[in-house]
mmCIF file of N, CA, C and O in Angstrom:
data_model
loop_
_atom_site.group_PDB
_atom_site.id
_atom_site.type_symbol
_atom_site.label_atom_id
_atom_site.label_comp_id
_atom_site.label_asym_id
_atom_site.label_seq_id
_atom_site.Cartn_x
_atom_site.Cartn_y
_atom_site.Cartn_z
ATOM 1 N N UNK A 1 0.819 -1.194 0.000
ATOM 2 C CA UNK A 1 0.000 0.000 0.000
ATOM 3 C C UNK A 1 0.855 1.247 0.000
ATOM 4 O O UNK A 1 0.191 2.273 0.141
ATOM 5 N N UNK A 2 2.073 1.409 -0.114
ATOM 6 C CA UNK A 2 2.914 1.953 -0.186
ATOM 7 C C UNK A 2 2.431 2.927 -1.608
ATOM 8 O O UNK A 2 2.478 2.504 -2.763
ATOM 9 N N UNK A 3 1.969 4.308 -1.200
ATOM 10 C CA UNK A 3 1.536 5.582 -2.136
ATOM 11 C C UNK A 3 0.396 5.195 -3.102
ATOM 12 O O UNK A 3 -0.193 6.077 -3.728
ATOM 13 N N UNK A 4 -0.078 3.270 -3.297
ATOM 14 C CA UNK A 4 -1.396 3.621 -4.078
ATOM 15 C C UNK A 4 -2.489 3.669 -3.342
ATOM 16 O O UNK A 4 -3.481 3.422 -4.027
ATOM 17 N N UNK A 5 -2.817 3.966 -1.807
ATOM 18 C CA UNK A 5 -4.270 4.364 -1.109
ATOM 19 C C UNK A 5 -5.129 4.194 -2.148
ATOM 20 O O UNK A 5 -5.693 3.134 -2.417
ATOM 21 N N UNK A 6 -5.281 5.636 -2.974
ATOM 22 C CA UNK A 6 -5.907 6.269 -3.610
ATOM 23 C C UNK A 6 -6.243 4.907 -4.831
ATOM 24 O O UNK A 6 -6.988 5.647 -5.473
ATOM 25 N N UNK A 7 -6.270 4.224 -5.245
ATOM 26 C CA UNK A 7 -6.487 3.416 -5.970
ATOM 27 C C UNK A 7 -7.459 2.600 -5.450
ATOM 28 O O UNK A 7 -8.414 2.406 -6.203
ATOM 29 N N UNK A 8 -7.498 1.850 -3.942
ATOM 30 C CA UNK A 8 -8.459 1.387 -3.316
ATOM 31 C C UNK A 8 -9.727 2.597 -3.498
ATOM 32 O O UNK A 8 -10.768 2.159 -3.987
ATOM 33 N N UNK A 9 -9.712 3.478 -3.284
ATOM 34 C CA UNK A 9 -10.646 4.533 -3.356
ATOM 35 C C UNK A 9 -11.632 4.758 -4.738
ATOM 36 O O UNK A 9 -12.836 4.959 -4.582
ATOM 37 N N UNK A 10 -11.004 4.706 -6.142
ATOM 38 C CA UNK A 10 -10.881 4.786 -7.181
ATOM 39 C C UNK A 10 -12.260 2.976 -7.502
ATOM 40 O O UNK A 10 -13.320 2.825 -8.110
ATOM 41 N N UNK A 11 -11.476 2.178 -6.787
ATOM 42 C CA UNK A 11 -12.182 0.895 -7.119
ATOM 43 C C UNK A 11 -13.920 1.194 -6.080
ATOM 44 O O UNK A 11 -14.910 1.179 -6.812
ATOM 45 N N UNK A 12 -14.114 1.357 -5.047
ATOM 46 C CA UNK A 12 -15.213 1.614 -4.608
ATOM 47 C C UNK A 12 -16.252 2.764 -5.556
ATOM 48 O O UNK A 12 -17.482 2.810 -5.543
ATOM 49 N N UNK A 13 -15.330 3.596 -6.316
ATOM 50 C CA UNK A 13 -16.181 4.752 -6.813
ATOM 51 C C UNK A 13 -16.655 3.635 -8.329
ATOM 52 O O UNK A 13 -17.798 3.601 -8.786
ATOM 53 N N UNK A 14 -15.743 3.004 -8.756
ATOM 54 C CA UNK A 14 -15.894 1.938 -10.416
ATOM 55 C C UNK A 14 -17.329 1.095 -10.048
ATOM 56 O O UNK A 14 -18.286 0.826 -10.775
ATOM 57 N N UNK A 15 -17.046 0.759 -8.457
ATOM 58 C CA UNK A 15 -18.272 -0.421 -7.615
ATOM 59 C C UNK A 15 -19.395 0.725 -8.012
ATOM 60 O O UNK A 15 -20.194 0.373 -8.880
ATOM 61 N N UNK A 16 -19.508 1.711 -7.613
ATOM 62 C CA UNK A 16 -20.822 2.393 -7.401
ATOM 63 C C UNK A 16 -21.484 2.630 -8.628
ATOM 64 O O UNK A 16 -22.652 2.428 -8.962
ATOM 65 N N UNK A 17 -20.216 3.239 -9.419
ATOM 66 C CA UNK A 17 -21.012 3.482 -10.819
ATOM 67 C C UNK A 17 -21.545 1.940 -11.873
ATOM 68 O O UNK A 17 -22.614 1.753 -12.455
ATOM 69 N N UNK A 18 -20.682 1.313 -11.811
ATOM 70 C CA UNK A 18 -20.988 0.461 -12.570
ATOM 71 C C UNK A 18 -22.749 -0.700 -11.891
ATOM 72 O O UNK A 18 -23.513 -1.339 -12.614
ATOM 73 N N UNK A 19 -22.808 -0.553 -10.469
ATOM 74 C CA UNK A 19 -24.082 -0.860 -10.016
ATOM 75 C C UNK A 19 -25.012 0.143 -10.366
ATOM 76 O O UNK A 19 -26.193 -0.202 -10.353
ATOM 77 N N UNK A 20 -24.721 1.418 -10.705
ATOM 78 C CA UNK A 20 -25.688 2.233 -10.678
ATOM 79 C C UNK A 20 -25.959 2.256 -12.367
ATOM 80 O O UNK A 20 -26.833 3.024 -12.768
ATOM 81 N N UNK A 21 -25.395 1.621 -13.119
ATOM 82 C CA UNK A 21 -25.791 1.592 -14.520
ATOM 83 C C UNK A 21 -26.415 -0.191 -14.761
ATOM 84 O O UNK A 21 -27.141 -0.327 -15.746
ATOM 85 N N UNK A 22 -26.183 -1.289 -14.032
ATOM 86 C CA UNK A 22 -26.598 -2.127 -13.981
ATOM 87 C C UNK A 22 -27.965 -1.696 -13.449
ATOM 88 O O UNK A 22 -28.689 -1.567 -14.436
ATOM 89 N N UNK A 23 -28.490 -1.479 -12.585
ATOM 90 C CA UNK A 23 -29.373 -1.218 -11.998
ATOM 91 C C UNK A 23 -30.422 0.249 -13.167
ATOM 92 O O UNK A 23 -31.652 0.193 -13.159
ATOM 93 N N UNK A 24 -29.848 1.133 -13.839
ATOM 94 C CA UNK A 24 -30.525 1.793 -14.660
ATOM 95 C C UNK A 24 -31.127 1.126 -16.123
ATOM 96 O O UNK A 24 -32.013 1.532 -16.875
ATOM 97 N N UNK A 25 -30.474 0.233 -16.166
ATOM 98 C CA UNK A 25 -30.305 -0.683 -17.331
ATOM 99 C C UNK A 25 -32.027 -1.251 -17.114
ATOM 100 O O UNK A 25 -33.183 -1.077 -17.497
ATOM 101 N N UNK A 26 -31.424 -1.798 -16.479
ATOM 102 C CA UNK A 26 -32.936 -2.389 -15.719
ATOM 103 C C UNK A 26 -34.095 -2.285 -15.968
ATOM 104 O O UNK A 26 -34.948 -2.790 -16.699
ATOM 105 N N UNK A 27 -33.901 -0.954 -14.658
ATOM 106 C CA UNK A 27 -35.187 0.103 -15.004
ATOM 107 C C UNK A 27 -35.559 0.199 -16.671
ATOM 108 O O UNK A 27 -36.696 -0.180 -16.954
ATOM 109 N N UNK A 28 -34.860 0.583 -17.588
ATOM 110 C CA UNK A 28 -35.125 0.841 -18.874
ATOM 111 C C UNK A 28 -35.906 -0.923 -19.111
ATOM 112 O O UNK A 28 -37.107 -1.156 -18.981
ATOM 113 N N UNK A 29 -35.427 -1.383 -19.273
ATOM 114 C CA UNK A 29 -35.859 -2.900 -20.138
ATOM 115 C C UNK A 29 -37.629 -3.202 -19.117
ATOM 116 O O UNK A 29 -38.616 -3.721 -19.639
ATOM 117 N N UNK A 30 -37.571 -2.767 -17.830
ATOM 118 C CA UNK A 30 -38.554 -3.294 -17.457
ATOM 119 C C UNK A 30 -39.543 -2.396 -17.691
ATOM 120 O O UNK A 30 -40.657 -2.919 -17.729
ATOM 121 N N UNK A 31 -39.508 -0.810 -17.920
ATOM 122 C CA UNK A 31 -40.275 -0.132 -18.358
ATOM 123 C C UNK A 31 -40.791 -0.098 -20.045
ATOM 124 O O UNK A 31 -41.936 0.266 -20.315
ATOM 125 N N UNK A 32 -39.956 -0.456 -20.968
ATOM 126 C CA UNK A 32 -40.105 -0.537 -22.485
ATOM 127 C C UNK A 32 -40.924 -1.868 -22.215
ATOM 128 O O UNK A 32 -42.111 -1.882 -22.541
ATOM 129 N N UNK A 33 -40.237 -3.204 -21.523
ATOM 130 C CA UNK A 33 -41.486 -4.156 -21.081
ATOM 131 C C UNK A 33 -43.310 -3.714 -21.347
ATOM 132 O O UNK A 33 -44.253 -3.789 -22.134
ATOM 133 N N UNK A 34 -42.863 -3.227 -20.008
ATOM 134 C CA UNK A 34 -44.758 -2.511 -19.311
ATOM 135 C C UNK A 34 -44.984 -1.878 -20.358
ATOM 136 O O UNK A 34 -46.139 -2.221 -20.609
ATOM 137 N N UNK A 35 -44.590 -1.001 -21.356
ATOM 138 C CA UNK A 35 -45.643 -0.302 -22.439
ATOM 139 C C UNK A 35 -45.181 -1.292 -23.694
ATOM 140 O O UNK A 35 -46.036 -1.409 -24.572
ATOM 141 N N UNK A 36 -44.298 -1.808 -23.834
ATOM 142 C CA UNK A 36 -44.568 -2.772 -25.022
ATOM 143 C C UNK A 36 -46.331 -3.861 -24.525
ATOM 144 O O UNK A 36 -47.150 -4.193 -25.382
ATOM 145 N N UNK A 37 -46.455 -4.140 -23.235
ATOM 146 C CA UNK A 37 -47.694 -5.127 -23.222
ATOM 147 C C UNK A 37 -48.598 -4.035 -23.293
ATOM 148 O O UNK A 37 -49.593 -4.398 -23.922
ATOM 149 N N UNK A 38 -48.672 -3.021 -22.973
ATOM 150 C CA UNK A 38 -49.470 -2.315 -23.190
ATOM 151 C C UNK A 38 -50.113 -1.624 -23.964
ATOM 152 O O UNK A 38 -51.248 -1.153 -23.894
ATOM 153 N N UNK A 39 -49.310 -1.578 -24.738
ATOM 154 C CA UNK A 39 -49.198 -1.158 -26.202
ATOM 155 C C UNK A 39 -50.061 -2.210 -27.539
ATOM 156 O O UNK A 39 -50.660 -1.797 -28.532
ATOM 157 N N UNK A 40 -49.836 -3.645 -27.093
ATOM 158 C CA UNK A 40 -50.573 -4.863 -27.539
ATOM 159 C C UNK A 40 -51.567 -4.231 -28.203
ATOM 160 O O UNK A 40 -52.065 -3.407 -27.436
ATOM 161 N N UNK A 41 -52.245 -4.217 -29.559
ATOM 162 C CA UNK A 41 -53.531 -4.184 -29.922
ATOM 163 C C UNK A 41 -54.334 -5.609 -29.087
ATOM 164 O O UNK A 41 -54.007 -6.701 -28.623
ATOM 165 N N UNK A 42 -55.623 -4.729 -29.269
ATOM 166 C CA UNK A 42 -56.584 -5.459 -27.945
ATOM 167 C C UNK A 42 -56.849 -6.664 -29.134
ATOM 168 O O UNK A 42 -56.414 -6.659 -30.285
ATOM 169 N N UNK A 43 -57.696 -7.685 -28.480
ATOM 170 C CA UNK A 43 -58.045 -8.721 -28.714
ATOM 171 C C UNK A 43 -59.402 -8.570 -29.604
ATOM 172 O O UNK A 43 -60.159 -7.625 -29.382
ATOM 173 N N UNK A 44 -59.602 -9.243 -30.316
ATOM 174 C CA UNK A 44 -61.235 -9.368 -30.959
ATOM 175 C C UNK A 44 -62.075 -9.286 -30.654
ATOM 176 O O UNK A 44 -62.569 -10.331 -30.232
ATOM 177 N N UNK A 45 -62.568 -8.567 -30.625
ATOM 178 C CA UNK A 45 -64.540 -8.645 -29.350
ATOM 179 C C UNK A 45 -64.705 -10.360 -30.251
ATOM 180 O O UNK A 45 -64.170 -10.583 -31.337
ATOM 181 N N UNK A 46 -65.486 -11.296 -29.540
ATOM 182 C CA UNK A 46 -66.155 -12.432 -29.737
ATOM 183 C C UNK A 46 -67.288 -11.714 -30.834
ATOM 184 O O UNK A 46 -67.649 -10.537 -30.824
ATOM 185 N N UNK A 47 -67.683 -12.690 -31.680
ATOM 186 C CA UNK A 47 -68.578 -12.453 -33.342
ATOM 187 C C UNK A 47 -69.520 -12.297 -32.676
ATOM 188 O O UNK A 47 -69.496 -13.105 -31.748
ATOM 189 N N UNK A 48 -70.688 -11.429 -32.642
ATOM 190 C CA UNK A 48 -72.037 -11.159 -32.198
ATOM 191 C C UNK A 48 -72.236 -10.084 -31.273
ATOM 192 O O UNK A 48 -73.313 -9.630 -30.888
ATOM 193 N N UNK A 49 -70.710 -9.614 -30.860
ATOM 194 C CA UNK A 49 -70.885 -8.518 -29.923
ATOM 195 C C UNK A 49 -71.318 -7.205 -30.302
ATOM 196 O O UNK A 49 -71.367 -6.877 -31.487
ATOM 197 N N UNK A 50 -71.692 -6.294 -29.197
ATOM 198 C CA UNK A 50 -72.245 -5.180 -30.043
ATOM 199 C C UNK A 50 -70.673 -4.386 -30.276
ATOM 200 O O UNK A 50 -69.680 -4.758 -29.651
ATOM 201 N N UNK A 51 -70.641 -3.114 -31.392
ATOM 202 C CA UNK A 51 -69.573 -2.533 -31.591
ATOM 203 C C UNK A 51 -68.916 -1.642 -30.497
ATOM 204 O O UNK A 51 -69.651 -1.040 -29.715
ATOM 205 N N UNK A 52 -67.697 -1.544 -30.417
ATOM 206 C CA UNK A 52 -67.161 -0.427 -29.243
ATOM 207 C C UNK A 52 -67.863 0.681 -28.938
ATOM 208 O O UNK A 52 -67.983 1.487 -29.860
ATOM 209 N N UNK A 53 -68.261 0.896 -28.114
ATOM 210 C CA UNK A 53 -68.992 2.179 -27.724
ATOM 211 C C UNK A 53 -70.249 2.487 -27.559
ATOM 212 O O UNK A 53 -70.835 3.399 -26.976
ATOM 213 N N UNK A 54 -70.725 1.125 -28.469
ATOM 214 C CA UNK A 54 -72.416 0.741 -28.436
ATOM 215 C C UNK A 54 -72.723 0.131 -26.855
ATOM 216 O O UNK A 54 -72.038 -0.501 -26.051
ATOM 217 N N UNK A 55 -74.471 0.798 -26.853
ATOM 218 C CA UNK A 55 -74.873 0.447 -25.684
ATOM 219 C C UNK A 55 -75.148 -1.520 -25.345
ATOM 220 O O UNK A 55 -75.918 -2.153 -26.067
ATOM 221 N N UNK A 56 -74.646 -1.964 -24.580
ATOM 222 C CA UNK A 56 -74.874 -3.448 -24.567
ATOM 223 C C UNK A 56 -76.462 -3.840 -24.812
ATOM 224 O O UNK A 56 -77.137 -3.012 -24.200
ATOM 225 N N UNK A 57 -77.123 -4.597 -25.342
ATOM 226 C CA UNK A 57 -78.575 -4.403 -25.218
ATOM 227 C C UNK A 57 -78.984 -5.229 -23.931
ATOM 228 O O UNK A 57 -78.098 -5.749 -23.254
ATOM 229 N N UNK A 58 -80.273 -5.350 -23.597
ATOM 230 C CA UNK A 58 -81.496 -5.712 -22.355
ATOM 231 C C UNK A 58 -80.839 -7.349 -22.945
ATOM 232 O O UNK A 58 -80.335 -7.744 -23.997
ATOM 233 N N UNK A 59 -81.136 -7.887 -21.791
ATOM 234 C CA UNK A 59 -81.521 -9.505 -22.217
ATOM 235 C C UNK A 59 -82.958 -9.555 -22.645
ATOM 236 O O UNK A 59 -83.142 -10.159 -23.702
ATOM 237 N N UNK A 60 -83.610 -9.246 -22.283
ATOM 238 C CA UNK A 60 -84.804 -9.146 -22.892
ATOM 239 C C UNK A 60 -85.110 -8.622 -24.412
ATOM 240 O O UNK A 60 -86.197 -8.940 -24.896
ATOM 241 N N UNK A 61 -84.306 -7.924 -25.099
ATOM 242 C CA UNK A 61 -84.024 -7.536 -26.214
ATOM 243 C C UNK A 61 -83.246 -8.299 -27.391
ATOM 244 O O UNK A 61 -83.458 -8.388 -28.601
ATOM 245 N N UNK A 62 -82.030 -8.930 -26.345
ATOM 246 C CA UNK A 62 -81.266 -10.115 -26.918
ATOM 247 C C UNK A 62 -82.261 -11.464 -27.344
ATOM 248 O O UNK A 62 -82.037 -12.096 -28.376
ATOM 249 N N UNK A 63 -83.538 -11.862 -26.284
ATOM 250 C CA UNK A 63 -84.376 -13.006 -26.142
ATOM 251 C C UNK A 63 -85.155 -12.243 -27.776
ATOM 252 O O UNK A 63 -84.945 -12.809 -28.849
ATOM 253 N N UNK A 64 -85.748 -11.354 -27.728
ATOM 254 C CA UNK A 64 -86.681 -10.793 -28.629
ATOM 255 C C UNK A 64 -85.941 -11.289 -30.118
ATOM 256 O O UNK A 64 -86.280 -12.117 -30.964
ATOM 257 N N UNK A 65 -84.876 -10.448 -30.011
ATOM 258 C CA UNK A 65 -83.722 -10.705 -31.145
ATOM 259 C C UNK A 65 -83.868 -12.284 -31.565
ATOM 260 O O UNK A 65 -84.298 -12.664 -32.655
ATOM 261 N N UNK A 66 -83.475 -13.041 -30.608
ATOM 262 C CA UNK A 66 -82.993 -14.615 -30.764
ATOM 263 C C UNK A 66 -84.693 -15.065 -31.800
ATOM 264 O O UNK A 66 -84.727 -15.538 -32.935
ATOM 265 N N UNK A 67 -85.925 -14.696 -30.880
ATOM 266 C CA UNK A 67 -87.250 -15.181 -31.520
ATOM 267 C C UNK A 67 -87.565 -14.851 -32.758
ATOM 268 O O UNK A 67 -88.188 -15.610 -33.501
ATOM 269 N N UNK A 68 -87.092 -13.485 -33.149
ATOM 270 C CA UNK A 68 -87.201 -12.799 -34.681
ATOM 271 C C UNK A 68 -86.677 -13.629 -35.498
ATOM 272 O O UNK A 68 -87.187 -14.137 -36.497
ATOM 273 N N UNK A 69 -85.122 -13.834 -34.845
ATOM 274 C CA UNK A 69 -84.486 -14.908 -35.703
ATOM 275 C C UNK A 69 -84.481 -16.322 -36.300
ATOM 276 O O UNK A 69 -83.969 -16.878 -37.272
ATOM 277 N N UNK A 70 -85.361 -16.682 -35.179
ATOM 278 C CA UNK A 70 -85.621 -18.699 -35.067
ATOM 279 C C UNK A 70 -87.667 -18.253 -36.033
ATOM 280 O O UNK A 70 -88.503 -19.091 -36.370
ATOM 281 N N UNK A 71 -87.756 -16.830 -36.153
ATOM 282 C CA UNK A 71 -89.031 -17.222 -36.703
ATOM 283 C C UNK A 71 -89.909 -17.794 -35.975
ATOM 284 O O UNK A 71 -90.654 -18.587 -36.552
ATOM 285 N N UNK A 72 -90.113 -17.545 -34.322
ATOM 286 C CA UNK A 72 -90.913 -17.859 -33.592
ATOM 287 C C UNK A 72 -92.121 -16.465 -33.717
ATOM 288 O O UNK A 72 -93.296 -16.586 -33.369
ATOM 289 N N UNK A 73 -91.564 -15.270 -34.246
ATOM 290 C CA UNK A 73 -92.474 -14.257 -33.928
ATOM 291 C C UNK A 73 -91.989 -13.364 -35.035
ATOM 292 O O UNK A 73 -90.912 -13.336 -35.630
ATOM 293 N N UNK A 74 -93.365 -12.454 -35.175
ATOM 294 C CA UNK A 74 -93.222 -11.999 -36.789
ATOM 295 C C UNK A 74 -92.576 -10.993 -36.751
ATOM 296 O O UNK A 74 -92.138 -10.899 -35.605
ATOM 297 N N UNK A 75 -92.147 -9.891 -37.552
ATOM 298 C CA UNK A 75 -91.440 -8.501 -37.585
ATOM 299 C C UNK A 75 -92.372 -7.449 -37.250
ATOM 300 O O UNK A 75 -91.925 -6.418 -36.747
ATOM 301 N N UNK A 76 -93.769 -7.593 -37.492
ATOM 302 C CA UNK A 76 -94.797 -6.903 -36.452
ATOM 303 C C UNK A 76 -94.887 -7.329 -35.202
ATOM 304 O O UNK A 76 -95.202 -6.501 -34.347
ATOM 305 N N UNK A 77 -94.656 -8.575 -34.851
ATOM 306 C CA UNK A 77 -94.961 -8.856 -33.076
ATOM 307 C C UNK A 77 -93.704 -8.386 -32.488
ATOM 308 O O UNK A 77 -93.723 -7.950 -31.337
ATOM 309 N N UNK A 78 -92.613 -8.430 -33.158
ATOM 310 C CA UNK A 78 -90.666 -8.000 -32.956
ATOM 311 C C UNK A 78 -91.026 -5.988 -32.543
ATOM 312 O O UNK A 78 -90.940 -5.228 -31.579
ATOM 313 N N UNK A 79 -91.447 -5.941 -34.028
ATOM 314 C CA UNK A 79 -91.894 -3.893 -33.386
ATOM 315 C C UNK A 79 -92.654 -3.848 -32.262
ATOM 316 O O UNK A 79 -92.068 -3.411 -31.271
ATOM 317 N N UNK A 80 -93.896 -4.202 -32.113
ATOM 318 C CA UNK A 80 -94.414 -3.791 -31.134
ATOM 319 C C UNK A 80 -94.154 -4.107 -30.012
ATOM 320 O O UNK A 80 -94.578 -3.273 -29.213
ATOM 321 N N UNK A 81 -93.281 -5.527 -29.235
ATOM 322 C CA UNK A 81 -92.705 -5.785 -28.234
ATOM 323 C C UNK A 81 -91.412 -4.679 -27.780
ATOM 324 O O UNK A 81 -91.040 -4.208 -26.706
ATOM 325 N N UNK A 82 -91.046 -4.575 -28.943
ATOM 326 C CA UNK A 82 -89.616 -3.137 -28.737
ATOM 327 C C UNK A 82 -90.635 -1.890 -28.248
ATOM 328 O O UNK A 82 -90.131 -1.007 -27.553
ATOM 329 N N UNK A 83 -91.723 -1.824 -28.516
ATOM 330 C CA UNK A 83 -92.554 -0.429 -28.248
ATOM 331 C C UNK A 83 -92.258 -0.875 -26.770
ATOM 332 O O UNK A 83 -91.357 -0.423 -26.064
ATOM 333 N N UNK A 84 -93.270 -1.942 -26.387
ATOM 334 C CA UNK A 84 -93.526 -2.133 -25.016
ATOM 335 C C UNK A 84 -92.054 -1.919 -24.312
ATOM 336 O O UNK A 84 -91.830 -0.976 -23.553
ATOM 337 N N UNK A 85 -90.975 -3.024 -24.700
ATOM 338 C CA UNK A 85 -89.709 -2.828 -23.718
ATOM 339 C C UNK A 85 -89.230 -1.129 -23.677
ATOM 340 O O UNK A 85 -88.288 -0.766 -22.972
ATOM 341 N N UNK A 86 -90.006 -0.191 -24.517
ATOM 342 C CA UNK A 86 -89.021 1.168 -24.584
ATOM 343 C C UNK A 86 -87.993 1.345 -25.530
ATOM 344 O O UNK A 86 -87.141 2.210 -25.325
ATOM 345 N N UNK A 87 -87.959 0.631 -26.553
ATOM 346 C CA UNK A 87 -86.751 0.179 -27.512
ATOM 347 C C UNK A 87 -87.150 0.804 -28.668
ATOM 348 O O UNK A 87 -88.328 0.868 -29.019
ATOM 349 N N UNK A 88 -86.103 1.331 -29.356
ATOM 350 C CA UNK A 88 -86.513 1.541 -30.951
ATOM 351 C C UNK A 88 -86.028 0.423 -31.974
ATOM 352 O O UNK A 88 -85.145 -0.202 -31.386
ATOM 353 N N UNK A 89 -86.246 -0.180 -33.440
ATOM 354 C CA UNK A 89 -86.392 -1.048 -33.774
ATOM 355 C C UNK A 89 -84.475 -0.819 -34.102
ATOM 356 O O UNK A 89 -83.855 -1.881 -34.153
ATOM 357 N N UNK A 90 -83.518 0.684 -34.334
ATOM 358 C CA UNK A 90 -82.547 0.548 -34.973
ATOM 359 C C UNK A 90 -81.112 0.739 -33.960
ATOM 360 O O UNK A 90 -79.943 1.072 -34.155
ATOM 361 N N UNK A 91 -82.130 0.231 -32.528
ATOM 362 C CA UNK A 91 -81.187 0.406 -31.553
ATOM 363 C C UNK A 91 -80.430 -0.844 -31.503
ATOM 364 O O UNK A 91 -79.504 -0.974 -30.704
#
């Protein structure tokens, strides 16, 4: 140890920085992480759903729907049941 002290000194300051860029490193990869998943385009609404932003309909509206469709009930008995539920026919 004879005049290099200062060299022991030198190695604690190399320790700090070089943890403190391991450790920033980090941070970066785990944050580009979190907005890369986030970033993901969303998934498919399931076929039959209503469109983004549209109001979900009544189950009772969905049931009406299903009967129009199977031809249990006519497109006049379909309107006037939408009267009764409060519904318009292009909701």
């Amino acid at each position: 140890m004879n005049g290099n002290w200062y060299l022991m000194g030198l190695a604690w300051i190399f320790g700090l920085v070089l943890v403190t860029v391991v450790v920033l490193l980090a941070v970066l990869v785990v944050r580009a992480l979190v907005s890369f998943t986030q970033n993901e385009a969303a998934p498919e609404p399931p076929v039959g759903s209503p469109p983004l932003g549209a109001m979900p309909r009544s189950r009772a509206r969905q049931i009406l729907d299903e009967r129009l469709a199977h031809g249990h009930i006519t497109p006049d008995d379909y309107n006037e049941r939408l009267r009764v539920l409060g519904e318009t026919p292009g909701r």
